[in-house]
XYZ file of C-alpha atoms in Angstrom:
600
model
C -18.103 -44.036 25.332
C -15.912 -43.733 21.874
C -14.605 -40.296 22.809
C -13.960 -42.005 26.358
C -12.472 -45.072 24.889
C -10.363 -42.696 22.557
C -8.992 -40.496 25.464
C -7.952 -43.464 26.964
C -6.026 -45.362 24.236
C -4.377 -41.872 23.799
C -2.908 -41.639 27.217
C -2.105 -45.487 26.935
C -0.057 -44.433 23.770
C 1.383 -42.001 25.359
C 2.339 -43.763 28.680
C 3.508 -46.805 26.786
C 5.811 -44.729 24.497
C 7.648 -43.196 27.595
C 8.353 -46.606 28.850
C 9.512 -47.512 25.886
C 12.045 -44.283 26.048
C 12.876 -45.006 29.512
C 13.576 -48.482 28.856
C 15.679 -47.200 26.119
C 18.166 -45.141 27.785
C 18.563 -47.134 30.821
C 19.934 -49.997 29.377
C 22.377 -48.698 27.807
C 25.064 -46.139 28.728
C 24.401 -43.099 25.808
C 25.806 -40.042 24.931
C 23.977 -37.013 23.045
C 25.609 -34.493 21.282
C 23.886 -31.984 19.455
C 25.393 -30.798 16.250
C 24.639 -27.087 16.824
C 26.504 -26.625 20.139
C 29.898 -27.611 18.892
C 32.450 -25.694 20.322
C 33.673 -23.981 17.015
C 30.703 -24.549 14.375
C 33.657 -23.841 11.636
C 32.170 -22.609 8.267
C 28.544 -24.808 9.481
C 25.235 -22.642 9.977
C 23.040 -22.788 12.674
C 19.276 -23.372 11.345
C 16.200 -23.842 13.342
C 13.471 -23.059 10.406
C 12.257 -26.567 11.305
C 11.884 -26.264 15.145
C 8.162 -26.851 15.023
C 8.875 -30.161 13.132
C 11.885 -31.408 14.341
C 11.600 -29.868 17.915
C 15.298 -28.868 17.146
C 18.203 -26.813 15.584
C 20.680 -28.227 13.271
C 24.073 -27.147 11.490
C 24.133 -26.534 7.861
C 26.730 -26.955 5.554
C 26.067 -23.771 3.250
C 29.135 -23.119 1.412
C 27.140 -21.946 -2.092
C 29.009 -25.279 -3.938
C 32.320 -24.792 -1.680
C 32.922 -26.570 1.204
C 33.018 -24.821 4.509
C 35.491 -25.436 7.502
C 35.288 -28.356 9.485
C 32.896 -28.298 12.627
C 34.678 -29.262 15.799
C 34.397 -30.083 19.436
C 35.558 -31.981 22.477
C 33.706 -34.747 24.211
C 34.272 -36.127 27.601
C 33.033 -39.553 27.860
C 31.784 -41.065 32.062
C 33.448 -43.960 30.505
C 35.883 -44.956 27.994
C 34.726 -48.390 25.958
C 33.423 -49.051 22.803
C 30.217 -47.172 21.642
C 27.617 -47.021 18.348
C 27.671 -43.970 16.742
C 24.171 -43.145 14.901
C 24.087 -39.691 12.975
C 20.951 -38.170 12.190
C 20.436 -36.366 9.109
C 18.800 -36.540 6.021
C 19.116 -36.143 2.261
C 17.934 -32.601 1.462
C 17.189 -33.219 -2.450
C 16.882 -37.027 -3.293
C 16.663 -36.835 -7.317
C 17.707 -38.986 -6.851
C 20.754 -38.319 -4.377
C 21.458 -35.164 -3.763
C 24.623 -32.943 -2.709
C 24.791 -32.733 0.650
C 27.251 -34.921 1.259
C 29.858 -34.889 5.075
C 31.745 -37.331 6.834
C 32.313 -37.448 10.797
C 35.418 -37.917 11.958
C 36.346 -39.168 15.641
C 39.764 -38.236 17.088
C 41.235 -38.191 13.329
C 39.554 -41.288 11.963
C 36.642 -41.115 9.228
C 33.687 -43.159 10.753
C 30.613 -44.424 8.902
C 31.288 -43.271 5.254
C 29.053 -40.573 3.861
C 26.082 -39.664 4.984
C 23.256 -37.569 3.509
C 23.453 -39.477 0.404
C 20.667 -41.985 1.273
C 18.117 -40.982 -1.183
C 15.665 -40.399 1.382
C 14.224 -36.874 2.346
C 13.484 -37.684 5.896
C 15.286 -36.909 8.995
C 16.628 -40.162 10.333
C 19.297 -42.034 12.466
C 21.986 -43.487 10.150
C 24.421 -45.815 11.482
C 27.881 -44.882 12.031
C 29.779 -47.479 12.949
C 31.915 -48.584 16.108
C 34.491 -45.915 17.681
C 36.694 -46.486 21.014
C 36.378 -43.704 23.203
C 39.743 -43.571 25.892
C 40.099 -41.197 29.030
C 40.780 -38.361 27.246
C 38.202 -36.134 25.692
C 37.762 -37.150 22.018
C 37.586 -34.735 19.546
C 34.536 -34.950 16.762
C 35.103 -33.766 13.536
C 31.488 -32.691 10.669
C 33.687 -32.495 7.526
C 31.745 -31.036 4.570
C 32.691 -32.587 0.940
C 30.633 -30.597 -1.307
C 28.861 -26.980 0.365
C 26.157 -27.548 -1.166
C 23.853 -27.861 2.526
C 24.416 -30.944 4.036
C 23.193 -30.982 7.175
C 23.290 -32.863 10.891
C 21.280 -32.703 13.589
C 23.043 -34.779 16.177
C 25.355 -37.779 16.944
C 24.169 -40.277 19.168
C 27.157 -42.740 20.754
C 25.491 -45.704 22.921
C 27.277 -48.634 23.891
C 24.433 -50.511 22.313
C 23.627 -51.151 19.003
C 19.690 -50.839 19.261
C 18.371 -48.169 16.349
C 17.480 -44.541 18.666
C 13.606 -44.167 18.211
C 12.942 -42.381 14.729
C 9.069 -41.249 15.791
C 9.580 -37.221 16.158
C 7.776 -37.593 19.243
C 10.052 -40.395 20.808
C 12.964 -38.304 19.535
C 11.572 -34.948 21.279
C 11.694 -36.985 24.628
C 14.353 -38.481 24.134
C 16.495 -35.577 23.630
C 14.145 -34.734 26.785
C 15.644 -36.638 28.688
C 19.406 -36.921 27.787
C 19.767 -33.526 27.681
C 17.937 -32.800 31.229
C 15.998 -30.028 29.598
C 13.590 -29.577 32.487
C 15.887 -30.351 35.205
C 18.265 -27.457 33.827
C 15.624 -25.026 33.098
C 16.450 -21.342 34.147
C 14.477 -18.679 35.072
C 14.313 -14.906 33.472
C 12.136 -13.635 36.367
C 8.614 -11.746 35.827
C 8.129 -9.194 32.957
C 5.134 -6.624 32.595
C 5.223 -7.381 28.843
C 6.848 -10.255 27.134
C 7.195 -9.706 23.307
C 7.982 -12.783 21.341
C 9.564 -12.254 17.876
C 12.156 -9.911 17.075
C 11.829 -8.272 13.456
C 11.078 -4.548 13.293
C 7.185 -5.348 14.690
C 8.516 -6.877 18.054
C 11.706 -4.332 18.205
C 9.113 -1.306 18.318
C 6.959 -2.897 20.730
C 9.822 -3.595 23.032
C 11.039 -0.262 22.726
C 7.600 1.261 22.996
C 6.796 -0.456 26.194
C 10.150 0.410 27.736
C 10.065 3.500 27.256
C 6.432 4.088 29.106
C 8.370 2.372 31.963
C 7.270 -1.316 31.646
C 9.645 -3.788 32.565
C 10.387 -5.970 28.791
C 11.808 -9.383 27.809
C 12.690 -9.129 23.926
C 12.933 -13.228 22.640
C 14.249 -13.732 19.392
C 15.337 -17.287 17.385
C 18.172 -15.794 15.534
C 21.157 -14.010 16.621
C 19.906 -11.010 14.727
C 17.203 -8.215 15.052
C 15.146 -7.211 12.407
C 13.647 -10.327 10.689
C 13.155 -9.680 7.226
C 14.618 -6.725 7.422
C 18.377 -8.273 8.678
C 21.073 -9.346 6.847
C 20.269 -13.004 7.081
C 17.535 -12.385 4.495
C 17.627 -8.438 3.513
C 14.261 -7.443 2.715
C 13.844 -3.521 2.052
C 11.314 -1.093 4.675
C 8.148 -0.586 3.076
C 4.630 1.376 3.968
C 5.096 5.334 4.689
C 5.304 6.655 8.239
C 4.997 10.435 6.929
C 1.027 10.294 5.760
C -0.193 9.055 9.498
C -3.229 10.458 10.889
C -1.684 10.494 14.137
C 1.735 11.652 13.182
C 3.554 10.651 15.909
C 3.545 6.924 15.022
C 6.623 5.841 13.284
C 8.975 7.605 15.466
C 10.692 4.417 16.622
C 10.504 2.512 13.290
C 12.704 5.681 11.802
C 15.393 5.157 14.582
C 15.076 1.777 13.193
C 15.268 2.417 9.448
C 18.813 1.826 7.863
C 17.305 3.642 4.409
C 16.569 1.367 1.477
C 19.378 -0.850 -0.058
C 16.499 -2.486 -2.069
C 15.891 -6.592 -1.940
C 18.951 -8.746 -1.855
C 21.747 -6.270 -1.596
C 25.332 -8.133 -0.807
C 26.356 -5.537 1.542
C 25.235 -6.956 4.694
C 26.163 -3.961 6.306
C 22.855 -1.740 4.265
C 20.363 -3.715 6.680
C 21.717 -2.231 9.860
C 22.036 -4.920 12.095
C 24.223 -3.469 14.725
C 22.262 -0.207 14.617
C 18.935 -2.521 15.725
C 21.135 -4.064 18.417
C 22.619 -0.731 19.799
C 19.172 1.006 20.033
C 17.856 -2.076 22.400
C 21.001 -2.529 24.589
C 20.675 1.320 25.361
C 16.966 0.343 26.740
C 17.460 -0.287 30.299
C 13.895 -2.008 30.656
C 14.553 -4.630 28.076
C 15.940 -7.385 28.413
C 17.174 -9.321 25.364
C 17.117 -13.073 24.445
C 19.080 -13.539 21.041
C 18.983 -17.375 20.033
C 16.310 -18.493 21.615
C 12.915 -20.105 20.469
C 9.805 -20.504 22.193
C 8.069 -23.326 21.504
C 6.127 -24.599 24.796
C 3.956 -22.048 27.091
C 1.940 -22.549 30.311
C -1.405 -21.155 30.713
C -4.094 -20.051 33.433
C -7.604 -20.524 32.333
C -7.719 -17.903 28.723
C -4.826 -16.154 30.241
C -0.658 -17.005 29.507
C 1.612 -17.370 32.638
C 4.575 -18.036 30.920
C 6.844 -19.120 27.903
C 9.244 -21.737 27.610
C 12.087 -21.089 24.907
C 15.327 -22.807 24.347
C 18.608 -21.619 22.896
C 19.299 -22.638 19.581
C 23.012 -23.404 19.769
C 23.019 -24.449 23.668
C 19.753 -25.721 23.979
C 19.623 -23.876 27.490
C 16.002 -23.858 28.483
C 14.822 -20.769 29.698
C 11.097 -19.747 31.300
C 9.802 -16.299 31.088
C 6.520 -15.366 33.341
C 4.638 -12.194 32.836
C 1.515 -10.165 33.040
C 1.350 -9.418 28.778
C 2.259 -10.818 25.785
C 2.788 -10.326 22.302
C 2.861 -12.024 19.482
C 5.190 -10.625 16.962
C 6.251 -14.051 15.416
C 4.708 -13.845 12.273
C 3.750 -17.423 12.483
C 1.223 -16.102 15.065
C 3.494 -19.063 17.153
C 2.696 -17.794 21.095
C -1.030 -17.302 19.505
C -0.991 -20.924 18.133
C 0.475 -22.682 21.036
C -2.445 -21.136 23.952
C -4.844 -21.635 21.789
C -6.020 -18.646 19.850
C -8.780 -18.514 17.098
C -6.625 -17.965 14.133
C -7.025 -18.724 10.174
C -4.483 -19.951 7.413
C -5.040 -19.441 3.814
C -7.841 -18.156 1.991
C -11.454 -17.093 3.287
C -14.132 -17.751 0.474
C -15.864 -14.812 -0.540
C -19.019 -15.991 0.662
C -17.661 -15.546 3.977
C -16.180 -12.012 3.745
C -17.732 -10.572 0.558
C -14.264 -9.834 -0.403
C -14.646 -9.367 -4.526
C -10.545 -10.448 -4.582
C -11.399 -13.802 -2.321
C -11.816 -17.000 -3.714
C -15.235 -18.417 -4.672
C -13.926 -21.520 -1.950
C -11.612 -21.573 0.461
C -8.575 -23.131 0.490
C -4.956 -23.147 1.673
C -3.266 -20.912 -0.678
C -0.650 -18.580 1.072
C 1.573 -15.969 -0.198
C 5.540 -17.375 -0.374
C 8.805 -17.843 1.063
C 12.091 -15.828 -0.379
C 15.045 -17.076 -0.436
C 16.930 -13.940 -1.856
C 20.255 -13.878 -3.890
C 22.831 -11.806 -5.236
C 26.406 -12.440 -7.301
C 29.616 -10.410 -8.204
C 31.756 -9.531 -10.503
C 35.194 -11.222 -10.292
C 38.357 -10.482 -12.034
C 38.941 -14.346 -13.044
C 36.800 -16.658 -14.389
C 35.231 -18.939 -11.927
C 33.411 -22.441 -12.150
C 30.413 -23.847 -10.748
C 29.399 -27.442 -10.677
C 26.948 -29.409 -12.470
C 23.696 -29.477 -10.582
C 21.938 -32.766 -11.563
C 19.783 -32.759 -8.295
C 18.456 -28.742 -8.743
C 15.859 -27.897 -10.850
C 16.393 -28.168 -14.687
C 17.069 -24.872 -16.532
C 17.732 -24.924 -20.503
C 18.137 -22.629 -23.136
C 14.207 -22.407 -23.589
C 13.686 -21.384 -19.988
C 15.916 -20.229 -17.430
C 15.842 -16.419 -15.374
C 18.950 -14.225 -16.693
C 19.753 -12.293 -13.756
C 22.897 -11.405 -11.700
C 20.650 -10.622 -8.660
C 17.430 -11.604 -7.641
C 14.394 -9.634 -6.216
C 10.975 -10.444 -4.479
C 10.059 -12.562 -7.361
C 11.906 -15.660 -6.229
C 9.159 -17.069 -4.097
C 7.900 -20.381 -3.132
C 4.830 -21.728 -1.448
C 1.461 -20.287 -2.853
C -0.463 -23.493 -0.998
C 1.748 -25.773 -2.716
C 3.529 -26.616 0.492
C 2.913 -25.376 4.127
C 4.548 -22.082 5.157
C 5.009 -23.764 9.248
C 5.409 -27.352 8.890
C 6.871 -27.563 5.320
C 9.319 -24.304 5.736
C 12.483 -26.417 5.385
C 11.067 -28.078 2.061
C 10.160 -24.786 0.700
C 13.921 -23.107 1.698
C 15.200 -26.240 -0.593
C 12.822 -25.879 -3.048
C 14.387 -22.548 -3.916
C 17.703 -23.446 -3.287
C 17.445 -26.071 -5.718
C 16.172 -23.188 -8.126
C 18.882 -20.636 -7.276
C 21.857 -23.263 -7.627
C 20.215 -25.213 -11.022
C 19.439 -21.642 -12.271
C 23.150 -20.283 -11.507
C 24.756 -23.725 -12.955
C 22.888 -23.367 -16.030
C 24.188 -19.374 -16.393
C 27.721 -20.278 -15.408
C 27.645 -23.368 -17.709
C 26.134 -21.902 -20.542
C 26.128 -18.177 -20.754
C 30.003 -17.918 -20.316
C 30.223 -14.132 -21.981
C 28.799 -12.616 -19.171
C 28.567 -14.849 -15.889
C 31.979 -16.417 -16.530
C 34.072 -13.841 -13.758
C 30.817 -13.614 -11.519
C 30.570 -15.400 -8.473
C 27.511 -15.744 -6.010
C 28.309 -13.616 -3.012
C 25.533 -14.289 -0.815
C 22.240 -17.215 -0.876
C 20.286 -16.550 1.894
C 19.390 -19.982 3.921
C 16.643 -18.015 6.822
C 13.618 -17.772 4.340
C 11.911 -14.694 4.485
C 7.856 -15.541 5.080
C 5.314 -13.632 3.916
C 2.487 -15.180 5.149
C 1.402 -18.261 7.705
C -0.748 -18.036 10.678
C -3.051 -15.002 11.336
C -4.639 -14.422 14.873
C -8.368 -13.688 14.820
C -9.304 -10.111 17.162
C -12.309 -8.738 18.450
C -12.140 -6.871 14.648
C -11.138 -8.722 11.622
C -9.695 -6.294 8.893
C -11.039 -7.107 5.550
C -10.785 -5.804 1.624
C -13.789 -2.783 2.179
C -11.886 -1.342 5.310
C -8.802 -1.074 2.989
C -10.483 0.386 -0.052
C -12.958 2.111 1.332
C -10.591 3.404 4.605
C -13.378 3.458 6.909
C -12.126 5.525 10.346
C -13.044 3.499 13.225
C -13.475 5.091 16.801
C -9.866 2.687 17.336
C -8.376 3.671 14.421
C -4.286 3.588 15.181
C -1.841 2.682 12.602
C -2.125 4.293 9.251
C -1.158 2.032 6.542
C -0.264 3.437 3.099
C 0.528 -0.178 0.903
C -1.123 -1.676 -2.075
C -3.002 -4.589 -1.769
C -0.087 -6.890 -3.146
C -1.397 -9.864 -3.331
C 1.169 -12.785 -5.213
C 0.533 -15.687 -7.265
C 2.957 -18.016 -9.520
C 3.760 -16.228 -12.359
C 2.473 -18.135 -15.784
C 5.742 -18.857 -17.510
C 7.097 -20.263 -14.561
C 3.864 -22.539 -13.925
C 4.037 -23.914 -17.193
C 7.818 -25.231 -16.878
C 7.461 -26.310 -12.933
C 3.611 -26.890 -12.581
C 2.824 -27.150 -8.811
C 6.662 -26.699 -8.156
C 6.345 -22.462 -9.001
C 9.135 -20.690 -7.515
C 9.042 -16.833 -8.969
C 5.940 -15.111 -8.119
C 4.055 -12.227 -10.116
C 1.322 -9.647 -8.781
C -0.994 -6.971 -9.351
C -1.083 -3.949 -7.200
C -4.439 -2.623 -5.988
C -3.228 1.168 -5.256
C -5.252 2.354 -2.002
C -5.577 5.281 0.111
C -4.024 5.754 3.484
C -6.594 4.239 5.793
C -6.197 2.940 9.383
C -6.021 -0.305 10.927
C -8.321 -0.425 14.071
C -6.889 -1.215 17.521
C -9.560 -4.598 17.945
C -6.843 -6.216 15.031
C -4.258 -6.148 17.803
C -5.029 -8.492 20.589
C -6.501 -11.464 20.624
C -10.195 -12.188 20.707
C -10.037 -15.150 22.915
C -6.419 -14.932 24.726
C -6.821 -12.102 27.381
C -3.630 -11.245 27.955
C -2.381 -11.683 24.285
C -1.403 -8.840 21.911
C 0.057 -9.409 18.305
C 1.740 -7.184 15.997
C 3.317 -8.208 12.661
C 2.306 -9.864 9.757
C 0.010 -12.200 12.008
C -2.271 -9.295 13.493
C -6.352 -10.217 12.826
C -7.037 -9.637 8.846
C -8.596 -11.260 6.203
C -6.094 -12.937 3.577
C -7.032 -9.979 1.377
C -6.193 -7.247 3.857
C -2.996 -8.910 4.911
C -1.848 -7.890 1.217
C -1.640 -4.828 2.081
C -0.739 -4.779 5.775
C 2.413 -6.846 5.944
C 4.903 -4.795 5.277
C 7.400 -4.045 7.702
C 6.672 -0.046 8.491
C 3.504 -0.639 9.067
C 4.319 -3.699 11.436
C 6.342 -1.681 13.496
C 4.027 0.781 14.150
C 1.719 -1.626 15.112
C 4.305 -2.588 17.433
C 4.118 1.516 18.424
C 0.656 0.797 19.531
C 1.343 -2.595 21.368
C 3.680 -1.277 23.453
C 1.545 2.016 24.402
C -1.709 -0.514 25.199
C 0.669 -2.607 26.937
C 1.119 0.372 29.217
C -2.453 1.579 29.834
C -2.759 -2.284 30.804
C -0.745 -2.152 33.087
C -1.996 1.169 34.826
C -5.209 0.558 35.188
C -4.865 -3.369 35.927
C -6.968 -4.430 33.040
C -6.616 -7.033 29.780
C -5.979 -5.903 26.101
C -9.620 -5.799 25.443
C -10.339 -3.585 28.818
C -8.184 -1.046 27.035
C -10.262 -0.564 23.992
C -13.767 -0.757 26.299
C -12.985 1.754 29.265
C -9.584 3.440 28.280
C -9.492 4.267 24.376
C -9.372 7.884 25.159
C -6.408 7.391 26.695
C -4.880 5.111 24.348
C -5.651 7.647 21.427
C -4.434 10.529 23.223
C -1.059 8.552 23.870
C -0.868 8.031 20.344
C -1.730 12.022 18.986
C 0.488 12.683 21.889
């Protein structure tokens, strides 16, 4: 009767909530514009880190203590009248204000003072004031004051003055509605294998696949391919393709590989973006969605029908239906939202007689990166103040021109999924109070540098992992035990990092630069069983999220090895298809085959 009284209260929630929306919008004439599909975004960023959250994108003013151009567009109002403009946003480092300061402008008149000075972290509606709207399209104006990441997420005009709903929820369906998501909805058509994610694990699996002849949709949230590996947060290839037991593994992730400009390089151009992008658009089978997160999915018993994603500048929905899928997310996100057995954080070693595992379980995660680098200039330059940023001093601060993998937040401190925008500030708040204090204080040799590049896309190591009919753990790493499925070979320490001990003891529980201890290991295999799900039939993963033990993952993460995985993926994917059978079917009746793809 309490579950039964529960389920019912929950669905009277629920129910009462969308009156409340609908009663909402229809009594008042309204107006949504969504701050990422301006017309010309100007010097803004688009980010959608916090799409899981926030169930949106948002622009970003990240000028690196500069401000950027103006963001612009043109709005034609139904009808001209007075309206309420409310501006959502937030105040990305209250300590107690922070930097992020903008003003909106409506056809060449400031409106509503600054915002994202409130002293509150949340995202929120903030009033704007009164504007007249004529016949003529109005032009809207984001004007950043400072470039130090202020951020919007949308304006609201309503001829009203009633407060928009601040409950995510009510926002998500409110946006819903005024945007006509579902009633604009398009359709991509029906794929043999849908690959979700597109760093260097989902590129080879798209590529795989397409070249066995399936049909491939290629969905990726930023404009880029390549993930860690692009220019948006320039992480170096790591893990050997050249000591593989079946040699011919790696093939694609070498047409891939752009050599090694090491971590944080400020040539964008060393991460090969448009080499990524050229190898897909030669694939006729794939076709490719840049921009565009999936978020929503529709299901058939244990099997996926489809995925819902929507652009993250036009917020176009778009539907994709197919007969595979694979998660190459790295947040294990497709896995996640159908329902797959998966595990975050640590395993105790009771439970996996792992001797590196923790006597108890717990939440702890490896970090986030935001990578940096600076240049030499041939005047000397300033850089502001940074009251809000962490404090540096002449007792402890990190003298570097450049940083490397060390800069890391996270380590169970905050979540890696639903915290990912707090832990990008966290470090920007390091990286800018860090580079204040050098520029401020250490004149001799950072006076005529300059930061050239702050990344604002962290680069994740670790989040969600998706459980598989064989669970990798610390003894099949170090001792390399062959499986009959043995595929990938992996060739990586077990790199496992923690906050490094100076850094604790200045920011206790607020660590941001990471130390490890590499656990050298012999080339051993990863088993196919770690690459589809044990309880989605239709649901392969490759990536950073594939079916490990924390332990493991140390040592399998790294981006060769995930885009051989990928290799594999896209050859099951294929056998799947042939013989009409699931992921699982493939290792039970059709290894043989599988393994003599691979050995080719």
């Amino acid at each position: 009767m309490k579950t039964k009284a529960l389920f019912a209260l929950y669905h009277f929630t629920i129910i009462l909530g969308l009156l409340m929306i609908s009663i909402y919008s229809t009594a008042q004439t309204q107006h949504l514009l969504e701050a990422e599909s301006f017309d010309d975004t100007g010097g803004w960023v688009i980010d959608q880190q916090s799409f899981p959250v926030i169930q949106s994108s948002y622009l970003m003013a990240h000028g690196m203590g500069r401000p950027v151009r103006d963001a612009t567009t043109k709005v034609q109002f139904e009808q001209k009248g007075t309206y309420h403009l409310w501006v959502r946003t937030k105040d990305w480092a209250p300590f107690p204000k922070g930097p992020g300061k903008f003003s909106v402008w409506v056809d060449g008149k400031q409106v509503g003072g600054t915002f994202g000075e409130s002293g509150a972290i949340d995202w929120k509606w903030y009033y704007g004031g009164v504007v007249e709207v004529g016949d003529q399209p109005t032009e809207i104006r984001l004007k950043d004051l400072t470039g130090f990441n202020g951020r919007c997420d949308a304006l609201l005009f309503s001829t009203s003055k009633t407060e928009p709903p601040q409950d995510s929820a009510d926002i998500a369906q409110l946006r819903r509605t005024l945007l006509d998501l579902d009633g604009t909805r398009e359709e991509a058509g029906n794929f043999d294998l849908v690959v979700v994610g597109g760093g260097v694990a989902g590129t080879c699996a798209a590529i795989s696949a397409a070249r066995l002849g399936l049909k491939v949709a290629l969905i990726q949230d930023r404009p880029l391919l390549g993930g860690n590996n692009s220019s948006e947060i320039r992480v170096h290839l790591m893990g050997d393709v050249d000591k593989n037991h079946h040699p011919k593994l790696g093939r694609i992730v070498r047409e891939l590989d752009n050599g090694d400009p090491g971590n944080g390089n400020p040539d964008a151009k060393q991460y090969g973006d448009q080499r990524k992008l050229d190898i897909i658009k030669y694939e006729k089978n794939i076709s490719l969605y840049l921009n565009t997160h999936v978020y929503r999915l529709e299901k058939n018993g244990n099997r996926i029908t489809a995925v819902i994603g929507r652009n993250i500048k036009t917020n176009q929905e778009i539907r994709f239906t197919g007969a595979f899928f694979s998660d190459c997310t790295g947040d294990g996100t497709v896995g996640y939202l159908s329902g797959a057995d998966y595990r975050m954080g640590r395993e105790s070693r009771s439970e996996t007689g792992e001797s590196f595992a923790p006597e108890a379980s717990d939440e702890f995660t490896l970090g986030t990166s935001n990578l940096w680098a600076s240049l030499p200039e041939d005047s000397v330059s300033s850089f502001p103040e940074t009251p809000w940023a962490l404090p540096f001093s002449d007792e402890y601060h990190i003298d570097e021109e450049r940083s490397d993998w060390q800069w890391e937040t996270g380590f169970g401190n905050m979540n890696t999924i639903a915290e990912a925008e707090h832990i990008r500030d966290h470090n920007l708040r390091a990286i800018f109070g860090n580079w204040s204090y050098l520029k401020n204080n250490k004149p001799e040799k950072y006076g005529n540098r300059a930061l050239a590049w702050v990344a604002y896309i962290g680069g994740k190591r670790e989040s969600r992992r998706l459980m598989g009919d064989h669970i990798l753990t610390q003894m099949d790493v170090q001792e390399g035990e062959m499986y009959p499925d043995a595929t990938v070979t992996a060739t990586w320490t077990i790199d496992l990092h923690f906050p490094q001990k100076e850094n604790s003891l200045y920011f206790p529980g607020e660590e941001f630069f990471a130390s490890t201890e590499h656990v050298r290991v012999a080339p051993y295999t990863i088993p196919y069983r770690c690459l589809y799900s044990r309880n989605i039939e239709n649901l392969f993963m490759a990536g950073r999220n594939i079916s490990t033990t924390h332990v493991a993952f140390g040592s399998t993460r790294v981006m060769r090895t995930c885009g051989m995985m990928g290799e594999v993926v896209g050859m099951a994917a294929a056998i799947a298809k042939q013989h009409h059978t699931n992921p699982r079917g493939v290792y039970e009746q059709y290894l043989d085959e599988l393994l003599g793809m691979i050995k080719d």
